[in-house]
Coordinates of C-alpha atoms (C1' of nucleotides) in Angstrom, one line a residue:
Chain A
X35 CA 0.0 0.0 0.0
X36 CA 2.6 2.3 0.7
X37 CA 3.6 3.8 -2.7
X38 CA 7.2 3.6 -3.7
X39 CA 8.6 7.0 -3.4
X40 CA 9.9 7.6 -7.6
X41 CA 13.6 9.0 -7.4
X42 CA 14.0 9.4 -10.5
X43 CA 15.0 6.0 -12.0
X44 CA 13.1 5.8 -15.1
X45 CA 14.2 9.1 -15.8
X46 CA 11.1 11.0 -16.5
X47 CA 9.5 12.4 -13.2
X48 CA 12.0 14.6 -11.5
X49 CA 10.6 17.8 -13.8
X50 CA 7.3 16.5 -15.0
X51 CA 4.9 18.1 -12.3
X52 CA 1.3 16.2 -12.6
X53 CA -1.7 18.5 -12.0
X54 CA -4.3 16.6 -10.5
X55 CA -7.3 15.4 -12.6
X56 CA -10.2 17.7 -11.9
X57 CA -13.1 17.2 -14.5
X58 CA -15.2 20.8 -14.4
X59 CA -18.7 20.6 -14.3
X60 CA -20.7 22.3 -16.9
X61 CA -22.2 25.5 -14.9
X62 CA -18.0 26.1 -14.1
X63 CA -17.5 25.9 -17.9
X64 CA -19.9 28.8 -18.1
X65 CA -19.1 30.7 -15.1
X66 CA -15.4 30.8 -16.5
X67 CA -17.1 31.5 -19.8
X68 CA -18.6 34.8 -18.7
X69 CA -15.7 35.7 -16.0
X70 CA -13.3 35.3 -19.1
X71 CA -15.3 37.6 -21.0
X72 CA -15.4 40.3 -18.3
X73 CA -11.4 40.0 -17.8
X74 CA -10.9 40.9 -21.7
X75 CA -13.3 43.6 -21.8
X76 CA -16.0 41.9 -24.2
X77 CA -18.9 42.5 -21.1
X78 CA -18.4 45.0 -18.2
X79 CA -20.3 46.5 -15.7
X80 CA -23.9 47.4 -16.8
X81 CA -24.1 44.9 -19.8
X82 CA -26.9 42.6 -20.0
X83 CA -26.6 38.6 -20.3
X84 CA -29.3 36.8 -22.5
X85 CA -32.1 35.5 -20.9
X86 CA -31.5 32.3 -19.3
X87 CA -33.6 30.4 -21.7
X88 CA -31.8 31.7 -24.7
X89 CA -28.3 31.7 -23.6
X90 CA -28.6 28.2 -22.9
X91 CA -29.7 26.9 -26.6
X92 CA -26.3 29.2 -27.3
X93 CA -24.4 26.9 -24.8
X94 CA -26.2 23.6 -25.3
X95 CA -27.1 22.9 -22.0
X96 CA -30.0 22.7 -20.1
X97 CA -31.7 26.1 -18.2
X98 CA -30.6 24.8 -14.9
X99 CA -26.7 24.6 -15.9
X100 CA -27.0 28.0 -17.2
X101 CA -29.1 28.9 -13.6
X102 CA -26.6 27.8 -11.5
X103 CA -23.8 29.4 -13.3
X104 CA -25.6 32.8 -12.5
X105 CA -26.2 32.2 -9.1
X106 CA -22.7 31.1 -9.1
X107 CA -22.0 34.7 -10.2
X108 CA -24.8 36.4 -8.6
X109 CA -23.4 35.2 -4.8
X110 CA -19.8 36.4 -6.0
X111 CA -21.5 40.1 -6.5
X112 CA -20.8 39.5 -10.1
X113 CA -24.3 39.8 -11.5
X114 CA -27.7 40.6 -10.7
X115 CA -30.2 38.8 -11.9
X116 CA -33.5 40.9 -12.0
X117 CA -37.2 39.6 -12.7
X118 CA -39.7 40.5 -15.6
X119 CA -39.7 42.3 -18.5
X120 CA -36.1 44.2 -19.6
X121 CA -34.8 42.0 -16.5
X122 CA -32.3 39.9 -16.9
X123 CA -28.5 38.9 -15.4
X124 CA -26.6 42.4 -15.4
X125 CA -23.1 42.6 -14.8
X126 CA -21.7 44.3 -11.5
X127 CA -19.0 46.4 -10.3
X128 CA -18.6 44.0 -7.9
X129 CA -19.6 43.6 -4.4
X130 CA -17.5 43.0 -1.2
X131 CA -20.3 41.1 0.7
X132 CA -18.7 37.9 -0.4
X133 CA -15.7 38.4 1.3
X134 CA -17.7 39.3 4.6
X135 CA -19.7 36.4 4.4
X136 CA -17.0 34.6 3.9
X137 CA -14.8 36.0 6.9
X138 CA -17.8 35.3 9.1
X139 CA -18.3 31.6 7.6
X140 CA -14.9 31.1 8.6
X141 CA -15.5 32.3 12.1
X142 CA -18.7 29.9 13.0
X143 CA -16.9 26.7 10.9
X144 CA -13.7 27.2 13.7
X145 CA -11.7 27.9 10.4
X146 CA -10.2 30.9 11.7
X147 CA -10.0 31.6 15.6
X148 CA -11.4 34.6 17.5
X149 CA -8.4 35.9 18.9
X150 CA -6.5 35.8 15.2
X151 CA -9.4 37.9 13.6
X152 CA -9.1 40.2 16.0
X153 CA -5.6 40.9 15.8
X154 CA -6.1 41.1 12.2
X155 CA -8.6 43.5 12.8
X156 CA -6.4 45.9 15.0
X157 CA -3.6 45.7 12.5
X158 CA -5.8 46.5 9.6
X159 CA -7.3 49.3 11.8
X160 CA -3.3 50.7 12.5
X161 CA -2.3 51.1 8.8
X162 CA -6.4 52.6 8.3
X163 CA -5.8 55.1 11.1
X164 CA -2.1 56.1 9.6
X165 CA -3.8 57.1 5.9
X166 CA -6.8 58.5 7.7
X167 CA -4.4 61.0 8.9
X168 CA -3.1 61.3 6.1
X169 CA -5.9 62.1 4.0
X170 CA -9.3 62.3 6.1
X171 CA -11.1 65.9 5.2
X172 CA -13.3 67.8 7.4
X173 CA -15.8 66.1 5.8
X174 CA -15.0 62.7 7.0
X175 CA -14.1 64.0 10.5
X176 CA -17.8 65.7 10.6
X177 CA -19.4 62.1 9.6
X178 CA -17.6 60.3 12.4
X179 CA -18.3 63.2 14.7
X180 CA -22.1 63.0 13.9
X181 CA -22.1 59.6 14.4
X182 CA -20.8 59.7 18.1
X183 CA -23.6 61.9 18.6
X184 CA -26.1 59.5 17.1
X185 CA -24.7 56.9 18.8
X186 CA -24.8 58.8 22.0
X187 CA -28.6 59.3 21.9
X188 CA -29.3 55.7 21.6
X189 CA -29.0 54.6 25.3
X190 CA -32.1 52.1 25.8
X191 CA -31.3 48.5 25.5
X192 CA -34.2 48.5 23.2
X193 CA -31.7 50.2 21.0
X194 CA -29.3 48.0 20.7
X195 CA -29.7 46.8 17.6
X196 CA -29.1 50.2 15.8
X197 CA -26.2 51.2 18.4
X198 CA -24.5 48.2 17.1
X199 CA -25.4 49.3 13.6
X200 CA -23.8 52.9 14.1
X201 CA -20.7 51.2 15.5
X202 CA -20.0 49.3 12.3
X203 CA -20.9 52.7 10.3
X204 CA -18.3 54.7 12.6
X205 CA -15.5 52.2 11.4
X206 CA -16.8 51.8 7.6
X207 CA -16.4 56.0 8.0
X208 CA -13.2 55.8 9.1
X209 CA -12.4 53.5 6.6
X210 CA -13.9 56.1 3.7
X211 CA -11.7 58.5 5.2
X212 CA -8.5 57.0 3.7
X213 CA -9.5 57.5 0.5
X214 CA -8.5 54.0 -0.6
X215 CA -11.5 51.3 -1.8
X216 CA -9.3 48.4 -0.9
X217 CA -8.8 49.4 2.7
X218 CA -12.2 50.0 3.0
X219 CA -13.4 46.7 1.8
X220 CA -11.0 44.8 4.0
X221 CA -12.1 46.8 6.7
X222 CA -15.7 46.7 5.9
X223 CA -15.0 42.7 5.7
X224 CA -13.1 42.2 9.3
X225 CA -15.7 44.9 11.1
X226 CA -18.9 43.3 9.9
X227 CA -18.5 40.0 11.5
X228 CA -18.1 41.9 14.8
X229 CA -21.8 42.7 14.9
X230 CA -23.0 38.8 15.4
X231 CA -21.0 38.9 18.4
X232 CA -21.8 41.8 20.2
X233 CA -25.6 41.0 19.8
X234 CA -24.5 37.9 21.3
X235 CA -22.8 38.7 24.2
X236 CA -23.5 42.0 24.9
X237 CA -21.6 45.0 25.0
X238 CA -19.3 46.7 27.8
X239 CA -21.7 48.7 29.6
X240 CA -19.4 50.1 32.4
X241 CA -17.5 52.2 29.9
X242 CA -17.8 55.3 27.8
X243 CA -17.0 54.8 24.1
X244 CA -18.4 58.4 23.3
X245 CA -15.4 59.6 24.7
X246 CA -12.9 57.3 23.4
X247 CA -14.3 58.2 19.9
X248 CA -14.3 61.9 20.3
X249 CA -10.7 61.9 21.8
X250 CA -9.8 59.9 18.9
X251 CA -11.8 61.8 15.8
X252 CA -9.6 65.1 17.4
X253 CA -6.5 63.3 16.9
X254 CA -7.4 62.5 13.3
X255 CA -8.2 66.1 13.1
X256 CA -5.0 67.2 14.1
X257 CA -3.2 64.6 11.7
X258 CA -1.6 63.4 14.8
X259 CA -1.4 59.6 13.6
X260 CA 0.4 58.6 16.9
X261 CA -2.0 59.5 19.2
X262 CA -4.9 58.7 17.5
X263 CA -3.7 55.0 17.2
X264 CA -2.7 55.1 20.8
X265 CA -6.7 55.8 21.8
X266 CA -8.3 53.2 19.6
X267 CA -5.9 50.4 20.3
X268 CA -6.6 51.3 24.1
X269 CA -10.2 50.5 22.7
X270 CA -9.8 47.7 21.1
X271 CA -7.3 45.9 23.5
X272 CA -10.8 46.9 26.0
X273 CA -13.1 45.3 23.5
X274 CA -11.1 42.3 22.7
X275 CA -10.5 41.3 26.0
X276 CA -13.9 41.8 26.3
X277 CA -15.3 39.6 24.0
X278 CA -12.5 36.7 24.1
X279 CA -13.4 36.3 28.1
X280 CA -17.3 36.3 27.3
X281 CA -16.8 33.6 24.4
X282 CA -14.6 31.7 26.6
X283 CA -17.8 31.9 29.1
X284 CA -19.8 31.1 26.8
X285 CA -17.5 28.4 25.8
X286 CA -17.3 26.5 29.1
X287 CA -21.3 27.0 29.9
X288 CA -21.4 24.6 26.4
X289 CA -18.6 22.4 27.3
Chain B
X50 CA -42.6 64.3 -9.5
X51 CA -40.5 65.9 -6.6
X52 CA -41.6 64.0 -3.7
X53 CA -43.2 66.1 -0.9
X54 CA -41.0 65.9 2.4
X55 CA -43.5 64.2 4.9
X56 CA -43.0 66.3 7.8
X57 CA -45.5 64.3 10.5
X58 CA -48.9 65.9 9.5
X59 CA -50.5 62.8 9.7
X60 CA -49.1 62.0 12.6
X61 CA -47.0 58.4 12.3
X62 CA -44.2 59.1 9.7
X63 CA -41.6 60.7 12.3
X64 CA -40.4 57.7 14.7
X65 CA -41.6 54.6 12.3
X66 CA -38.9 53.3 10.0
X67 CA -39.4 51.0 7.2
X68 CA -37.2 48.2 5.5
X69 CA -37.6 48.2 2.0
X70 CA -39.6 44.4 0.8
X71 CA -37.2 41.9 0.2
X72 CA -39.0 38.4 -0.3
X73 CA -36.0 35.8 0.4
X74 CA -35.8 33.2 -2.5
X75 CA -36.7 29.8 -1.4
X76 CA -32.7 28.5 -1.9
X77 CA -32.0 31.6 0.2
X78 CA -34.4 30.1 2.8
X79 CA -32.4 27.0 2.8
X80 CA -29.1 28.7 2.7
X81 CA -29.4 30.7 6.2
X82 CA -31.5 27.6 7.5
X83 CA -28.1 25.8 7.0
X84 CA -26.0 28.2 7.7
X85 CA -27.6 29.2 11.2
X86 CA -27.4 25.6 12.3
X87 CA -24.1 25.9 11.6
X88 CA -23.5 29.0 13.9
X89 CA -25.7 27.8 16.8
X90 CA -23.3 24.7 16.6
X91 CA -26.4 22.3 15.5
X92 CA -24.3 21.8 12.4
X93 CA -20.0 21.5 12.3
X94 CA -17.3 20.9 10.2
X95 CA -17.0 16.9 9.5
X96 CA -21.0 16.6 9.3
X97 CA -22.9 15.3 6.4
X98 CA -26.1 16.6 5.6
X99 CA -29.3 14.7 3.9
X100 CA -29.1 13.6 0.1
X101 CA -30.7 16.7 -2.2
X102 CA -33.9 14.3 -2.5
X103 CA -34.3 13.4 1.2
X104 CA -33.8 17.4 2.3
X105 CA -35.8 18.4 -0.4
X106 CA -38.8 16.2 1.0
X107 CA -38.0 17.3 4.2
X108 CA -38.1 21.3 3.7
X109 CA -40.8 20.6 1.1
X110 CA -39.1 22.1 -1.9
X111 CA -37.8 20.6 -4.9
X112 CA -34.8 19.6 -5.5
X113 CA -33.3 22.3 -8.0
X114 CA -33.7 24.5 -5.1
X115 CA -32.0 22.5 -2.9
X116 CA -29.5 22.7 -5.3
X117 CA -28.8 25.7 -5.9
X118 CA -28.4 26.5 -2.1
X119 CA -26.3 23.3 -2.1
X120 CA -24.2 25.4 -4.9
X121 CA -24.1 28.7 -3.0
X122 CA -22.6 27.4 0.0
X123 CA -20.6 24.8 -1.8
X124 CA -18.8 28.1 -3.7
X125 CA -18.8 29.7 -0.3
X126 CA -16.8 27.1 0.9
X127 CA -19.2 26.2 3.7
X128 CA -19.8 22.6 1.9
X129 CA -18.0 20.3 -0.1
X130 CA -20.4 18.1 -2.7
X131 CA -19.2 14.5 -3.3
X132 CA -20.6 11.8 -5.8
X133 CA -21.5 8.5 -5.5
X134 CA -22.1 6.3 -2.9
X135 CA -21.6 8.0 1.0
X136 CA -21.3 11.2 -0.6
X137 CA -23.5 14.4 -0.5
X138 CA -22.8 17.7 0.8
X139 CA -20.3 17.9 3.8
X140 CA -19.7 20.8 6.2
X141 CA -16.3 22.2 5.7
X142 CA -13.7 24.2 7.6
X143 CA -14.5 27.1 5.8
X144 CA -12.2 28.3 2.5
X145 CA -10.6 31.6 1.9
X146 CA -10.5 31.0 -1.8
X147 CA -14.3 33.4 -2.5
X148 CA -12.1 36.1 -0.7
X149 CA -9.2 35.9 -3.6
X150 CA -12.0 35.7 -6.1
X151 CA -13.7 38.5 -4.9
X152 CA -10.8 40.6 -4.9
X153 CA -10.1 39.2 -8.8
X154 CA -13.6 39.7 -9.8
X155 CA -13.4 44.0 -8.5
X156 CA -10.1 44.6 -10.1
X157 CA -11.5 42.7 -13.2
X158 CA -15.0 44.6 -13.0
X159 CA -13.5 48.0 -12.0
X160 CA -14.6 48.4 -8.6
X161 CA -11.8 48.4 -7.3
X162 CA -8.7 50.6 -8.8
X163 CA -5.5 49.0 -9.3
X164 CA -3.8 51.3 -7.5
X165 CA -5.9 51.2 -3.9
X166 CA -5.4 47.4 -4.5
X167 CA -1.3 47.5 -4.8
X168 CA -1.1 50.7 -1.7
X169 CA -3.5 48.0 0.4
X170 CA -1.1 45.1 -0.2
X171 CA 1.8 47.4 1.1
X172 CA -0.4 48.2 4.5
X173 CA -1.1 44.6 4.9
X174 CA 2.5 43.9 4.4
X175 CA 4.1 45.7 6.4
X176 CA 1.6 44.2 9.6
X177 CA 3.0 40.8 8.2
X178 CA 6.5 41.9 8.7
X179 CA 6.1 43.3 12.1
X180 CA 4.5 39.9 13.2
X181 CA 6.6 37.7 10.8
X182 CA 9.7 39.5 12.6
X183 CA 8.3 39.0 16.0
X184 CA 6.7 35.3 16.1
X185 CA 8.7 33.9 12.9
X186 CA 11.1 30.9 13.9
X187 CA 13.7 29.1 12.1
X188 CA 11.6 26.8 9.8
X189 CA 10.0 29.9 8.2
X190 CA 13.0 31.5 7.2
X191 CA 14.0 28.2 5.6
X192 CA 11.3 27.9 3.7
X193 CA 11.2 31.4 2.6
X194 CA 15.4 30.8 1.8
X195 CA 14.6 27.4 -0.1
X196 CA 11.7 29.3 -1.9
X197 CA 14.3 31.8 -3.2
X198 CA 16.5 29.4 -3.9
X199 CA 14.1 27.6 -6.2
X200 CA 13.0 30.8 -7.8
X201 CA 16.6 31.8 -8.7
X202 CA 16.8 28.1 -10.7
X203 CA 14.0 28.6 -12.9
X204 CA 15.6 31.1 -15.5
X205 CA 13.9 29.8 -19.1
X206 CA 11.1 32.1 -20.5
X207 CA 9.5 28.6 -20.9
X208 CA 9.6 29.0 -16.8
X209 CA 7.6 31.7 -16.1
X210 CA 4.8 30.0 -14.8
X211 CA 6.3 28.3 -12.2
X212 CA 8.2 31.4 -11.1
X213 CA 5.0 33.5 -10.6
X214 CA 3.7 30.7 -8.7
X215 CA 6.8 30.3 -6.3
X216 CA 7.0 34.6 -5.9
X217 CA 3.2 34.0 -4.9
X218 CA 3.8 31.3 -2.8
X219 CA 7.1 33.6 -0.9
X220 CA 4.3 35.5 0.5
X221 CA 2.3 33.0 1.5
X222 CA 5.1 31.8 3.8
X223 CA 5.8 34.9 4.8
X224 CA 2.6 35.4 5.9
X225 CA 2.2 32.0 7.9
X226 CA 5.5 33.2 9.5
X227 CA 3.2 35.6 11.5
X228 CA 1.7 32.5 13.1
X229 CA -2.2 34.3 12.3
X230 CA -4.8 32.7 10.0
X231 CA -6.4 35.8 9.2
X232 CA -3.2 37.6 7.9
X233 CA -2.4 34.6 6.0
X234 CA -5.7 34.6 4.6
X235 CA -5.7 38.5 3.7
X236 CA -2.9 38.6 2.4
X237 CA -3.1 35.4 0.3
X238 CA -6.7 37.4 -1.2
X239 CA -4.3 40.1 -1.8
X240 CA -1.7 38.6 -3.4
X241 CA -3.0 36.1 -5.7
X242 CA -4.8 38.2 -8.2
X243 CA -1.3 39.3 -8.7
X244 CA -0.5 36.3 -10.6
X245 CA -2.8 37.3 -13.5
X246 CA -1.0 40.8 -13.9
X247 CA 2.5 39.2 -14.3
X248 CA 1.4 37.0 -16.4
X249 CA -0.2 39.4 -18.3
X250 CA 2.5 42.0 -18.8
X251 CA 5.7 39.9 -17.8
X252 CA 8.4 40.4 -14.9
X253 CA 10.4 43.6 -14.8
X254 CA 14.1 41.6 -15.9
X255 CA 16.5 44.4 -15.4
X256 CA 16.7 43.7 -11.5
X257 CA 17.2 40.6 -9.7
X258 CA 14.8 40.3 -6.6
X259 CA 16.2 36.9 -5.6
X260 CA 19.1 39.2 -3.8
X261 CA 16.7 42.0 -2.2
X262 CA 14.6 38.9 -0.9
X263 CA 18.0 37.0 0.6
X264 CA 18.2 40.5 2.4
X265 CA 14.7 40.6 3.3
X266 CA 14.7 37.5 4.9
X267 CA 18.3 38.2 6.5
X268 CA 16.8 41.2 8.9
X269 CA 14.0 38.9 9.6
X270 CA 15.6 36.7 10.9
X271 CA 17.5 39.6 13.0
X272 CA 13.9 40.4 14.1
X273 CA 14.9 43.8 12.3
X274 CA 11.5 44.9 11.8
X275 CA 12.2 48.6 10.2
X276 CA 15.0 47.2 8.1
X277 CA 13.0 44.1 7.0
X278 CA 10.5 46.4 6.2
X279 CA 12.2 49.0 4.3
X280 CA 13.9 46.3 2.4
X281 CA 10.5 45.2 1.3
X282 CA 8.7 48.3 0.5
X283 CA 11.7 49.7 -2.0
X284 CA 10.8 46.0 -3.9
X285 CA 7.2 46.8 -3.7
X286 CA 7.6 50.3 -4.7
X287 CA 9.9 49.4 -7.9
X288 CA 7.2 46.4 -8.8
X289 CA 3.8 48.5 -8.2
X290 CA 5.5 51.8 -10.2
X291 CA 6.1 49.2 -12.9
X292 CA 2.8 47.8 -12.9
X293 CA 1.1 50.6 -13.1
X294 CA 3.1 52.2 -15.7
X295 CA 2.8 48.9 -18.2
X296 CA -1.2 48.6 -17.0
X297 CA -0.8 52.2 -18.4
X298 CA 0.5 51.2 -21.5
X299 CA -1.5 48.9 -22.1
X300 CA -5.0 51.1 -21.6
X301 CA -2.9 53.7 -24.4
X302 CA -3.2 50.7 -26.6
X303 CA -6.8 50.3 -26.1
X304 CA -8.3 53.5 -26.1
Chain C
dC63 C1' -52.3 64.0 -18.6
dT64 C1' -53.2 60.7 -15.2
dT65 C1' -54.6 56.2 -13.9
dG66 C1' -55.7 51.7 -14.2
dT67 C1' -55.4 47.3 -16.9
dG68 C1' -53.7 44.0 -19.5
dT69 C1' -49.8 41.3 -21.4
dA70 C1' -45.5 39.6 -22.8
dT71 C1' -41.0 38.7 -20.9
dT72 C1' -38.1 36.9 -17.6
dG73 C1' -36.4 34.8 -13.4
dG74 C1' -38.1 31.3 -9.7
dT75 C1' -39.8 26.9 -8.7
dC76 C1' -41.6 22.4 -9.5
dT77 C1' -41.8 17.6 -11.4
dG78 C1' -39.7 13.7 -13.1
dA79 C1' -36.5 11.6 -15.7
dT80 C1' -31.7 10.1 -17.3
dC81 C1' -26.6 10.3 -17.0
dA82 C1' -22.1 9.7 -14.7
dT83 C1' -19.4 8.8 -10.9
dT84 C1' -18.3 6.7 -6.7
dT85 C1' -18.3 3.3 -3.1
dA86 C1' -19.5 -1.1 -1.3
dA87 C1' -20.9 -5.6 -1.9
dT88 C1' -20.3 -9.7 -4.6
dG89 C1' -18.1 -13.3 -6.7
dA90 C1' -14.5 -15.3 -9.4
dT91 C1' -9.5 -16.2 -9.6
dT92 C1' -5.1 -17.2 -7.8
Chain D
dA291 C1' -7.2 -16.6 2.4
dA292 C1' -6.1 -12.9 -0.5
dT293 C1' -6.6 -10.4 -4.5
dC294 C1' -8.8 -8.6 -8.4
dA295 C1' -12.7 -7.9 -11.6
dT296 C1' -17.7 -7.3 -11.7
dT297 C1' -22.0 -5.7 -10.3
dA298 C1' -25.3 -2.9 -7.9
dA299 C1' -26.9 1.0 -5.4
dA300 C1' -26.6 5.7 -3.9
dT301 C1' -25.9 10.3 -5.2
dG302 C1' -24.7 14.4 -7.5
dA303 C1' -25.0 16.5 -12.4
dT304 C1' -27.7 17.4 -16.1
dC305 C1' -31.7 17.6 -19.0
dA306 C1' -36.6 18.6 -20.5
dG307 C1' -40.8 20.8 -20.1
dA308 C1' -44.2 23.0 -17.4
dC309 C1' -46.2 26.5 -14.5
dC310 C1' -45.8 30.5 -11.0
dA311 C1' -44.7 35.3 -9.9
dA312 C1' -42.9 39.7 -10.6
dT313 C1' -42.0 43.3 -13.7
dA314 C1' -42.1 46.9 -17.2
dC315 C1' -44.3 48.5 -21.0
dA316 C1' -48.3 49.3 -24.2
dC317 C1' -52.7 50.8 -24.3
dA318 C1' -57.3 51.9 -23.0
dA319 C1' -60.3 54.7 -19.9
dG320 C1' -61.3 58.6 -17.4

DNA sequence: CTTGTGTATTGGTCTGATCATTTAATGATT
DNA sequence: AATCATTAAATGATCAGACCAATACACAAG
């Protein structure tokens, strides 16, 4: 059973490298198809597919390969697929809901741990705070400023729900303030997730965050990148802490 | 047609918000059914769950809806769908692969600008560094050493395949040298749609990196963090300028 | 011009069948 | 007894054809 290892004595298989068999299913064939077609330029956003119906007599399958391909493509945030009359698949500019859902995916399967998303998270949030400072305008500082205030004026636990809400929009503002779409995706991505677990478990009533926030927006303000990462890692270390103790809790409770 | 601002004269409009109508798909029914078991723990990695035509009696759809809820969490990498005999659909750890096609699919689509992609693969990098500097041990700088070792042997033209795939997989190590799955996965998403570009436009030849990564991976293993780093960001600085420049190029030629 | 009413188009779902692959059981061969 | 080829059953993959449901547009009515 054990396979001879093959050192070379027949002379052919110390530079041949075998690629494993992988026979693609047909909806594949046609995702790749229409991905193909996006890379070199021949759709792009705002382009309409045919209708399922037609495009597969064009491919010679069946409705339901041609289906699947599209919601292959419609989960990825490549198209939309839209009922009735001029509806249709249209392509996208892309979403970055996929990667969220994937990030939190990972989280629930145990594929990726608690504590290294979070660290991920406050690293992501360093190198977002240094071009923040960089580049954030009044503008930006104004949005994160109004919503501390909003967030402020949401104090019944009834509220909860849309305090958590505003806390995911204070970091996808921060985000917006560095100008850059990546960051702000990856951000957007690793914050997201965050919003299961503090409807879970609560958050840290016995502290302030207002203040945290405002101390924090100032230092933006005064482009004073040092300080400002100072405050919100003093928050997050808080928040972390926070949440790894309740899920270990939570943890033995189950076990 | 200019809507008239509802300013409470009838009395209910001020404090009651509502959510736009969205009426969930039937496979998106059976997507969150199985994807809640999953995070309430009801469902984990290793499980199997019911043939298509067993569940499909069981939730009282058909199968092709099944199916295609089946395929969305099968390209989510929650499940893994296997022929034959004991097959069927099988939780999974979880796959970081939809987060490298999701970046792929904005750069190819547009949303996303090549240049925010290439400045947020220099922020992630220089996090990996800092941790790869910190938590990296002996092993990792071997592999990263053999990896440039094997990069320097494959010279040909013929060869460039394999070399994008070993200068992809150098970051890959580098990033498990920070000992954190959600760097690794982050910047794996980040780096992999690379490969398309080189291939695409070819290598800049004039400068050898094998030397700036024996460098590289000489302060790391000083725990040299700003050195490491700097050594790193002049590479990424030459390799992005040139990018963009040929990425340049090649839009002149289009339009 | 506005408003309501059809109506054709298109995605969403269902039914039921066949194909292809995989594993396990079976049986023949050594 | 061990090994190998054969067969059978389970299961996903695909196909075919039908009907449902939402949508936008044309058109009639007021």
């Amino acid at each position: 059973m054990i396979q001879e290892q093959q050192t070379g004595h027949n002379g052919v298989d110390e530079n041949i490298r075998f690629k494993p068999v992988k026979t693609k299913r047909a909806f594949e064939e046609v995702c790749d198809q229409i991905r193909l077609a996006i890379l070199e330029g021949r759709l792009e956003a705002g382009d309409k597919l045919p209708a399922e119906r037609q495009l597969a007599e064009s491919l010679d399958v069946s409705r339901a390969t041609v289906r699947e391909a599209f919601r292959t493509l419609e989960i990825a945030g490549v198209l939309s697929l839209r009922k009735g009359v001029n509806g249709g698949a249209v392509v996208m500019q892309g979403d970055a809901r996929p990667i969220t859902q994937t990030i939190s995916d990972l989280l629930s399967l145990g594929g990726l741990s608690l504590s290294d998303y979070m660290e991920a998270r406050v690293c992501l949030q360093r190198e977002v705070i240094k071009l923040a400072c960089e580049r954030g305008e009044e503008a930006d500082f104004q949005a994160l400023e109004a919503n501390i205030d909003a967030t402020e004026k949401l104090t019944t636990v009834a509220q909860i729900e849309d305090r958590t809400a505003l806390t995911i929009e204070f970091y996808h503002l921060l985000a917006a303030a560095t100008k850059n779409q990546a960051m702000s995706i990856l951000m957007s991505a690793v914050t997201e997730p965050l919003g299961y677990y503090i409807k879970q478990i609560g958050v840290d009533r016995s502290w302030n965050v207002a203040e945290s926030r405002q101390r924090f927006v100032a230092h933006l303000r005064d482009r004073n990148a040092p300080e400002a990462e100072k405050e919100m890692m003093s928050h997050m270390e808080r928040l972390h802490s926070y949440m790894l103790q309740r899920a270990q809790e939570a943890a033995n409770n189950r076990g």
